[in-house]
Amino acid sequence: MINKRLLIKNLLAHHDENSFYDKKRQLNLHTIEGKAKFLKHICALSNSNPSNNSYIVVGVEDQDNEIRGNDFFDDSRIQNLVNAYLENPPKIQYENVPFPNLPKDKVVGLVTIRSNSKISAFKKGIYTISPRSIFIRRGSNSIPTQDKIPFSKLNTETVIGIENSSRNSISHTLESVLDFMNHRHKDMTTNYLVFKELFVVCWAGTKKRIRDKIFYSRVDVELINEQVKLFYSAFDEVTIDYDDHTFSITEYVPLGLNDKTSYYPLEKQTLTFFDNGYYKIETTFLFDPPQYNRKMMFHIYNAHLALLQKIQKGMILSENELKDSLNLPSTLMICYLNGFEEAKQKLIDAKPFLKMIGNSMVYTNFKETMRILRKVKYDRNE
């Protein structure tokens, strides 16, 4: 098994951006421009590496390779975006990789691109990219081409060498388990499980009982063998279930109006382990959002639009308005899920203003809300 932290270190240490490797400070998949840039690089890397993996590392400064990290990104449906725009799409895997020098809520993203050995092209346009566009890598640049792309194994030996030097060891596994249990999460309930005598899963969280069910909050789950963070949340309640073959995480989101909050299941992620050293991850979307009286929602929507307008104008907020601003992102999401279609875009447009509010929890709540909306979008095939 490949230790993904070692893989990132080896890519950063020995190779500048090239035809099989790219690095980004961050991805911005909230905008059409950001999606177009990401898809362009995916297309180019896939076409330039038909017989080996290629990679994008996210959360690294371009100039000096400083590892800065990004928020945990749990969008298992990123493949849907690639499939929607590219003909002969490569297989995409986005993994969150923790690093010791980063805060617990920050990770480095690793995008692994596996070509299907056919030429990838845009089947529909996006932003400034026209339909039928084809991209390849020239050094560190993704450039358009009209030429027929020759089959090449130019990078195969180099990439296999990097991957082989990044394989896990017993020492790495033991050190990582001890670090997870005794240092990074010493203030929480921590556990580990070994599956099929090969895989080690560690998890930590604050344990509590709601009615007859055990939930965890502030949850961190890692597949130690590959140094991959499978799940991280500072807010949502999570249930954990396992047997000899599987490990499942079911995530719940607290939602409600007028201080009446209920927990709604959002998504279930199941890891299944096999005797041959293989594992798979399956994700099931469970979210059924609460529905409210239309007349009441209209009043709440207008009240929060007025609050949003005050925030965007930089006006001083009262104590009650500051309190309401904490729930502004989730309330606008509830409005959107109850038929107020423009509420989502108004929330997206408010991002820079919410970021400037004195209480950092407002912006944190915004990011959590956008994460849920992203999942809803792919579930609805929007």
Short mmCIF file of C-alpha atoms in Angstrom, two decimals:
data_model
loop_
_atom_site.label_atom_id
_atom_site.label_comp_id
_atom_site.label_asym_id
_atom_site.label_seq_id
_atom_site.Cartn_x
_atom_site.Cartn_y
_atom_site.Cartn_z
CA MET A 1 0.00 0.00 0.00
CA ILE A 2 1.20 3.48 -0.84
CA ASN A 3 1.69 5.91 2.04
CA LYS A 4 0.11 9.03 0.56
CA ARG A 5 2.03 11.40 2.85
CA LEU A 6 5.32 9.89 1.64
CA LEU A 7 4.10 10.11 -1.95
CA ILE A 8 3.40 13.84 -1.59
CA LYS A 9 6.79 14.39 0.06
CA ASN A 10 8.55 12.53 -2.75
CA LEU A 11 6.71 14.53 -5.41
CA LEU A 12 7.59 17.82 -3.70
CA ALA A 13 11.19 16.88 -2.95
CA HIS A 14 12.30 15.53 -6.28
CA HIS A 15 10.07 16.92 -8.99
CA ASP A 16 8.89 20.36 -9.97
CA GLU A 17 5.58 20.60 -11.83
CA ASN A 18 5.84 18.56 -15.01
CA SER A 19 3.85 16.38 -17.39
CA PHE A 20 2.70 13.96 -14.63
CA TYR A 21 2.43 16.26 -11.63
CA ASP A 22 0.82 19.61 -10.82
CA LYS A 23 0.40 21.53 -7.57
CA LYS A 24 -2.16 24.10 -6.47
CA ARG A 25 -2.55 26.38 -3.48
CA GLN A 26 -6.26 25.56 -3.52
CA LEU A 27 -9.09 24.43 -5.75
CA ASN A 28 -12.11 26.65 -6.25
CA LEU A 29 -14.93 24.41 -7.44
CA HIS A 30 -17.63 26.88 -6.36
CA THR A 31 -17.18 28.94 -9.57
CA ILE A 32 -17.42 28.09 -13.27
CA GLU A 33 -13.91 29.47 -13.83
CA GLY A 34 -12.50 27.30 -11.04
CA LYS A 35 -14.21 24.18 -12.38
CA ALA A 36 -12.92 24.91 -15.90
CA LYS A 37 -9.31 25.26 -14.73
CA PHE A 38 -9.53 22.03 -12.74
CA LEU A 39 -11.05 20.11 -15.67
CA LYS A 40 -8.41 21.49 -18.05
CA HIS A 41 -5.60 20.11 -15.87
CA ILE A 42 -7.38 16.76 -15.46
CA CYS A 43 -7.77 16.49 -19.24
CA ALA A 44 -4.15 17.43 -19.90
CA LEU A 45 -2.63 15.12 -17.29
CA SER A 46 -4.78 12.20 -18.42
CA ASN A 47 -3.82 12.64 -22.07
CA SER A 48 -0.12 13.00 -21.25
CA ASN A 49 -0.04 9.90 -19.04
CA PRO A 50 -2.00 7.10 -20.71
CA SER A 51 -0.08 4.28 -19.01
CA ASN A 52 0.66 5.63 -15.51
CA ASN A 53 -0.96 7.66 -12.74
CA SER A 54 -0.62 11.43 -12.64
CA TYR A 55 -1.18 13.72 -9.65
CA ILE A 56 -2.33 17.11 -8.45
CA VAL A 57 -1.25 18.19 -4.95
CA VAL A 58 -3.52 20.81 -3.33
CA GLY A 59 -2.48 23.02 -0.43
CA VAL A 60 1.11 23.83 -1.39
CA GLU A 61 2.67 27.20 -2.21
CA ASP A 62 3.83 27.26 -5.82
CA GLN A 63 7.05 29.21 -5.28
CA ASP A 64 8.69 27.48 -2.33
CA ASN A 65 6.73 24.21 -1.87
CA GLU A 66 5.61 25.29 1.61
CA ILE A 67 2.88 22.97 2.86
CA ARG A 68 0.01 25.26 3.91
CA GLY A 69 -2.91 22.83 3.77
CA ASN A 70 -6.59 23.33 3.02
CA ASP A 71 -9.93 22.48 4.60
CA PHE A 72 -10.97 18.83 4.60
CA PHE A 73 -12.71 18.16 1.27
CA ASP A 74 -15.08 15.20 1.33
CA ASP A 75 -16.71 15.45 -2.07
CA SER A 76 -16.77 11.84 -3.23
CA ARG A 77 -18.75 12.99 -6.29
CA ILE A 78 -15.89 14.89 -7.90
CA GLN A 79 -15.86 12.07 -10.47
CA ASN A 80 -19.36 13.19 -11.51
CA LEU A 81 -17.98 16.61 -12.48
CA VAL A 82 -15.29 15.04 -14.65
CA ASN A 83 -17.75 12.62 -16.25
CA ALA A 84 -20.16 15.47 -17.04
CA TYR A 85 -17.64 17.44 -19.12
CA LEU A 86 -15.05 15.01 -20.49
CA GLU A 87 -15.30 12.32 -23.13
CA ASN A 88 -13.29 9.24 -22.14
CA PRO A 89 -12.92 10.60 -18.61
CA PRO A 90 -10.08 9.32 -16.45
CA LYS A 91 -10.78 7.86 -13.02
CA ILE A 92 -10.35 10.50 -10.32
CA GLN A 93 -9.66 9.99 -6.63
CA TYR A 94 -9.44 12.91 -4.18
CA GLU A 95 -7.84 12.07 -0.82
CA ASN A 96 -7.22 14.18 2.28
CA VAL A 97 -3.73 13.65 3.70
CA PRO A 98 -2.83 14.91 7.20
CA PHE A 99 0.61 16.38 7.94
CA PRO A 100 2.11 16.74 11.45
CA ASN A 101 2.82 20.46 11.11
CA LEU A 102 -0.76 21.33 10.10
CA PRO A 103 -3.72 22.03 12.43
CA LYS A 104 -6.13 19.12 12.91
CA ASP A 105 -8.69 20.70 10.57
CA LYS A 106 -6.20 21.19 7.71
CA VAL A 107 -4.98 18.60 5.21
CA VAL A 108 -3.15 18.39 1.90
CA GLY A 109 -5.34 17.26 -0.99
CA LEU A 110 -4.07 14.57 -3.34
CA VAL A 111 -5.83 14.08 -6.67
CA THR A 112 -4.87 10.83 -8.42
CA ILE A 113 -5.70 10.65 -12.14
CA ARG A 114 -5.85 7.25 -13.83
CA SER A 115 -6.24 7.47 -17.60
CA ASN A 116 -8.36 4.95 -19.50
CA SER A 117 -5.72 5.06 -22.28
CA LYS A 118 -8.07 6.95 -24.60
CA ILE A 119 -7.92 10.62 -25.53
CA SER A 120 -9.94 12.79 -23.16
CA ALA A 121 -11.74 15.76 -24.75
CA PHE A 122 -14.37 18.26 -23.63
CA LYS A 123 -17.79 17.06 -24.77
CA LYS A 124 -19.34 20.40 -23.82
CA GLY A 125 -18.00 23.86 -23.20
CA ILE A 126 -17.35 25.51 -19.85
CA TYR A 127 -16.19 29.08 -19.20
CA THR A 128 -13.72 29.88 -22.05
CA ILE A 129 -13.17 26.24 -23.05
CA SER A 130 -14.98 25.19 -26.23
CA PRO A 131 -16.55 21.80 -26.92
CA ARG A 132 -14.16 19.25 -28.48
CA SER A 133 -11.14 20.96 -26.88
CA ILE A 134 -8.19 18.68 -26.09
CA PHE A 135 -5.39 19.54 -23.67
CA ILE A 136 -1.94 18.06 -23.04
CA ARG A 137 0.94 18.88 -20.70
CA ARG A 138 4.02 20.70 -21.90
CA GLY A 139 6.31 20.88 -18.90
CA SER A 140 4.28 22.52 -16.13
CA ASN A 141 1.62 23.95 -18.46
CA SER A 142 -1.69 22.52 -19.65
CA ILE A 143 -2.07 23.64 -23.26
CA PRO A 144 -4.65 23.05 -26.02
CA THR A 145 -3.68 20.90 -28.99
CA GLN A 146 -5.19 20.01 -32.34
CA ASP A 147 -2.62 17.33 -33.09
CA LYS A 148 -3.18 13.63 -32.73
CA ILE A 149 -1.71 12.58 -29.39
CA PRO A 150 0.82 9.73 -29.75
CA PHE A 151 0.68 6.90 -27.22
CA SER A 152 3.56 7.46 -24.82
CA LYS A 153 5.14 5.66 -21.88
CA LEU A 154 7.53 8.55 -21.28
CA ASN A 155 6.71 8.96 -17.59
CA THR A 156 5.86 5.38 -16.65
CA GLU A 157 9.21 4.33 -15.23
CA THR A 158 9.63 7.57 -13.27
CA VAL A 159 6.13 7.47 -11.73
CA ILE A 160 6.39 3.79 -10.77
CA GLY A 161 9.71 4.56 -9.10
CA ILE A 162 8.17 7.36 -7.05
CA GLU A 163 5.22 5.18 -6.03
CA ASN A 164 7.46 2.26 -5.05
CA SER A 165 9.60 4.52 -2.85
CA SER A 166 6.38 5.71 -1.11
CA ARG A 167 5.16 2.31 0.04
CA ASN A 168 4.17 1.88 3.67
CA SER A 169 6.15 0.02 6.33
CA ILE A 170 5.35 -1.50 9.73
CA SER A 171 7.35 1.31 11.33
CA HIS A 172 5.29 4.02 9.61
CA THR A 173 2.05 2.28 10.60
CA LEU A 174 2.95 1.85 14.28
CA GLU A 175 4.29 5.39 14.62
CA SER A 176 1.16 6.81 13.02
CA VAL A 177 -1.20 4.83 15.30
CA LEU A 178 0.67 5.98 18.41
CA ASP A 179 0.71 9.58 17.20
CA PHE A 180 -3.03 9.50 16.48
CA MET A 181 -3.97 7.89 19.81
CA ASN A 182 -1.52 9.54 22.23
CA HIS A 183 -0.76 12.97 20.82
CA ARG A 184 -3.13 14.40 18.26
CA HIS A 185 -6.32 13.30 20.02
CA LYS A 186 -5.31 12.75 23.62
CA ASP A 187 -8.29 14.85 24.80
CA MET A 188 -10.86 12.59 23.10
CA THR A 189 -12.11 9.03 23.04
CA THR A 190 -9.83 7.21 20.58
CA ASN A 191 -10.08 3.75 19.05
CA TYR A 192 -8.43 1.61 16.43
CA LEU A 193 -9.43 -1.49 14.49
CA VAL A 194 -7.47 -3.90 12.34
CA PHE A 195 -9.23 -5.40 9.32
CA LYS A 196 -8.05 -8.50 7.45
CA GLU A 197 -4.71 -8.32 9.31
CA LEU A 198 -3.74 -5.55 6.87
CA PHE A 199 -5.74 -2.37 7.36
CA VAL A 200 -5.68 -0.13 10.43
CA VAL A 201 -8.51 2.39 10.94
CA CYS A 202 -8.20 4.93 13.77
CA TRP A 203 -10.96 7.24 14.90
CA ALA A 204 -11.44 9.86 17.59
CA GLY A 205 -14.39 11.91 18.75
CA THR A 206 -16.34 13.28 21.68
CA LYS A 207 -18.78 10.55 22.66
CA LYS A 208 -22.34 11.29 23.78
CA ARG A 209 -25.67 9.53 23.99
CA ILE A 210 -28.81 11.06 22.46
CA ARG A 211 -31.87 9.04 23.46
CA ASP A 212 -30.73 5.43 22.90
CA LYS A 213 -28.09 6.14 20.27
CA ILE A 214 -24.36 6.86 20.65
CA PHE A 215 -23.06 9.78 18.61
CA TYR A 216 -19.61 11.28 18.17
CA SER A 217 -18.78 14.91 17.48
CA ARG A 218 -15.44 16.52 16.53
CA VAL A 219 -14.81 13.32 14.60
CA ASP A 220 -11.56 12.36 12.88
CA VAL A 221 -11.24 9.03 11.02
CA GLU A 222 -8.06 7.91 9.27
CA LEU A 223 -6.94 4.91 7.25
CA ILE A 224 -3.47 4.70 8.77
CA ASN A 225 -1.87 2.44 6.16
CA GLU A 226 -2.27 5.06 3.46
CA GLN A 227 -2.13 8.15 5.69
CA VAL A 228 -5.54 9.24 4.41
CA LYS A 229 -8.09 11.17 6.44
CA LEU A 230 -11.42 9.53 5.61
CA PHE A 231 -13.64 11.88 7.58
CA TYR A 232 -13.33 15.08 9.58
CA SER A 233 -16.01 17.30 11.09
CA ALA A 234 -15.96 19.86 13.87
CA PHE A 235 -19.76 20.09 14.15
CA ASP A 236 -21.89 17.30 12.77
CA GLU A 237 -22.93 14.30 14.82
CA VAL A 238 -21.69 10.96 13.56
CA THR A 239 -22.51 7.32 14.26
CA ILE A 240 -19.89 4.63 13.71
CA ASP A 241 -20.66 0.97 13.00
CA TYR A 242 -18.36 -1.91 12.08
CA ASP A 243 -18.10 -5.66 11.73
CA ASP A 244 -15.33 -8.02 10.58
CA HIS A 245 -15.43 -6.73 7.00
CA THR A 246 -16.79 -3.16 7.03
CA PHE A 247 -16.44 0.18 8.78
CA SER A 248 -19.31 2.68 8.33
CA ILE A 249 -19.65 6.37 9.17
CA THR A 250 -23.12 7.95 9.08
CA GLU A 251 -23.11 11.73 9.26
CA TYR A 252 -26.00 13.78 10.66
CA VAL A 253 -26.53 17.53 10.30
CA PRO A 254 -28.32 19.70 12.87
CA LEU A 255 -30.96 21.86 11.16
CA GLY A 256 -33.93 23.87 12.31
CA LEU A 257 -35.59 27.26 12.65
CA ASN A 258 -36.35 29.37 15.71
CA ASP A 259 -33.92 27.41 17.91
CA LYS A 260 -35.71 24.13 17.20
CA THR A 261 -32.99 21.80 15.96
CA SER A 262 -33.29 18.19 14.82
CA TYR A 263 -30.68 15.82 13.43
CA TYR A 264 -31.03 14.70 9.82
CA PRO A 265 -28.91 11.90 8.31
CA LEU A 266 -26.79 13.34 5.50
CA GLU A 267 -24.58 10.59 4.13
CA LYS A 268 -23.27 7.12 4.91
CA GLN A 269 -19.74 6.14 3.94
CA THR A 270 -18.84 2.44 4.08
CA LEU A 271 -15.38 0.93 3.75
CA THR A 272 -15.37 -2.73 2.78
CA PHE A 273 -12.12 -4.67 3.23
CA PHE A 274 -11.20 -7.83 1.32
CA ASP A 275 -8.78 -10.68 2.00
CA ASN A 276 -6.71 -9.89 -1.11
CA GLY A 277 -5.48 -6.55 0.25
CA TYR A 278 -8.09 -4.51 -1.60
CA TYR A 279 -10.69 -2.16 -0.16
CA LYS A 280 -13.48 -0.05 -1.59
CA ILE A 281 -15.40 2.99 -0.37
CA GLU A 282 -19.11 3.38 -1.09
CA THR A 283 -21.11 6.51 -0.32
CA THR A 284 -24.89 6.65 0.09
CA PHE A 285 -26.66 10.01 0.18
CA LEU A 286 -29.44 10.02 2.79
CA PHE A 287 -30.48 13.65 3.14
CA ASP A 288 -34.20 14.43 3.29
CA PRO A 289 -34.35 18.13 4.26
CA PRO A 290 -37.07 19.53 6.54
CA GLN A 291 -40.04 21.21 4.86
CA TYR A 292 -41.83 24.19 6.39
CA ASN A 293 -44.95 26.29 5.84
CA ARG A 294 -44.45 28.50 2.78
CA LYS A 295 -45.86 31.62 4.38
CA MET A 296 -43.59 31.29 7.43
CA MET A 297 -40.57 30.62 5.19
CA PHE A 298 -41.29 33.73 3.12
CA HIS A 299 -41.15 35.86 6.28
CA ILE A 300 -37.93 34.21 7.50
CA TYR A 301 -36.31 34.50 4.07
CA ASN A 302 -37.00 38.23 3.79
CA ALA A 303 -35.76 38.86 7.33
CA HIS A 304 -32.47 37.11 6.60
CA LEU A 305 -32.08 38.91 3.28
CA ALA A 306 -32.38 42.19 5.19
CA LEU A 307 -29.69 40.99 7.63
CA LEU A 308 -27.48 39.93 4.73
CA GLN A 309 -27.87 43.35 3.15
CA LYS A 310 -26.71 45.04 6.37
CA ILE A 311 -23.68 42.76 6.48
CA GLN A 312 -22.78 43.51 2.86
CA LYS A 313 -23.05 47.26 3.50
CA GLY A 314 -20.75 46.97 6.50
CA MET A 315 -23.37 48.29 8.93
CA ILE A 316 -23.06 47.74 12.69
CA LEU A 317 -25.12 44.77 13.83
CA SER A 318 -27.09 44.57 17.05
CA GLU A 319 -26.47 41.77 19.55
CA ASN A 320 -29.48 39.83 18.25
CA GLU A 321 -28.37 40.33 14.64
CA LEU A 322 -24.90 39.03 15.45
CA LYS A 323 -26.54 35.96 16.96
CA ASP A 324 -28.76 35.52 13.88
CA SER A 325 -25.71 35.85 11.59
CA LEU A 326 -24.36 32.59 13.04
CA ASN A 327 -27.39 30.75 11.64
CA LEU A 328 -27.59 32.80 8.44
CA PRO A 329 -25.85 30.21 6.18
CA SER A 330 -27.94 27.24 7.38
CA THR A 331 -31.18 29.28 7.32
CA LEU A 332 -30.59 30.36 3.72
CA MET A 333 -29.88 26.73 2.87
CA ILE A 334 -33.20 25.68 4.41
CA CYS A 335 -34.89 28.43 2.35
CA TYR A 336 -33.22 27.09 -0.80
CA LEU A 337 -34.30 23.53 -0.01
CA ASN A 338 -37.85 24.81 0.51
CA GLY A 339 -38.14 26.30 -2.97
CA PHE A 340 -36.45 29.73 -2.67
CA GLU A 341 -34.05 28.97 -5.53
CA GLU A 342 -32.17 32.29 -5.45
CA ALA A 343 -31.17 31.78 -1.79
CA LYS A 344 -28.21 29.58 -2.73
CA GLN A 345 -26.64 32.15 -5.06
CA LYS A 346 -27.20 34.95 -2.55
CA LEU A 347 -25.31 32.87 0.01
CA ILE A 348 -22.44 32.23 -2.41
CA ASP A 349 -22.24 35.94 -3.24
CA ALA A 350 -22.06 36.76 0.47
CA LYS A 351 -18.91 34.69 1.04
CA PRO A 352 -16.37 37.59 1.27
CA PHE A 353 -18.65 39.56 3.61
CA LEU A 354 -19.28 36.64 5.95
CA LYS A 355 -15.54 36.08 6.08
CA MET A 356 -15.01 39.59 7.43
CA ILE A 357 -17.49 39.33 10.33
CA GLY A 358 -15.71 39.46 13.68
CA ASN A 359 -17.01 36.03 14.74
CA SER A 360 -15.03 33.42 12.77
CA MET A 361 -17.77 30.85 13.43
CA VAL A 362 -19.98 32.59 10.86
CA TYR A 363 -17.55 31.80 8.05
CA THR A 364 -16.98 28.27 9.40
CA ASN A 365 -20.75 27.72 9.29
CA PHE A 366 -20.78 29.05 5.73
CA LYS A 367 -18.19 26.45 4.65
CA GLU A 368 -20.14 23.66 6.34
CA THR A 369 -23.33 24.78 4.61
CA MET A 370 -21.67 24.93 1.20
CA ARG A 371 -20.33 21.41 1.75
CA ILE A 372 -23.86 20.12 2.27
CA LEU A 373 -25.21 22.07 -0.71
CA ARG A 374 -22.48 20.61 -2.91
CA LYS A 375 -23.60 17.12 -1.99
CA VAL A 376 -27.26 18.03 -2.61
CA LYS A 377 -26.31 19.43 -6.02
CA TYR A 378 -24.74 16.18 -7.22
CA ASP A 379 -27.56 14.10 -5.76
CA ARG A 380 -30.06 16.18 -7.74
CA ASN A 381 -27.81 16.05 -10.85
CA GLU A 382 -27.98 19.86 -11.06
#
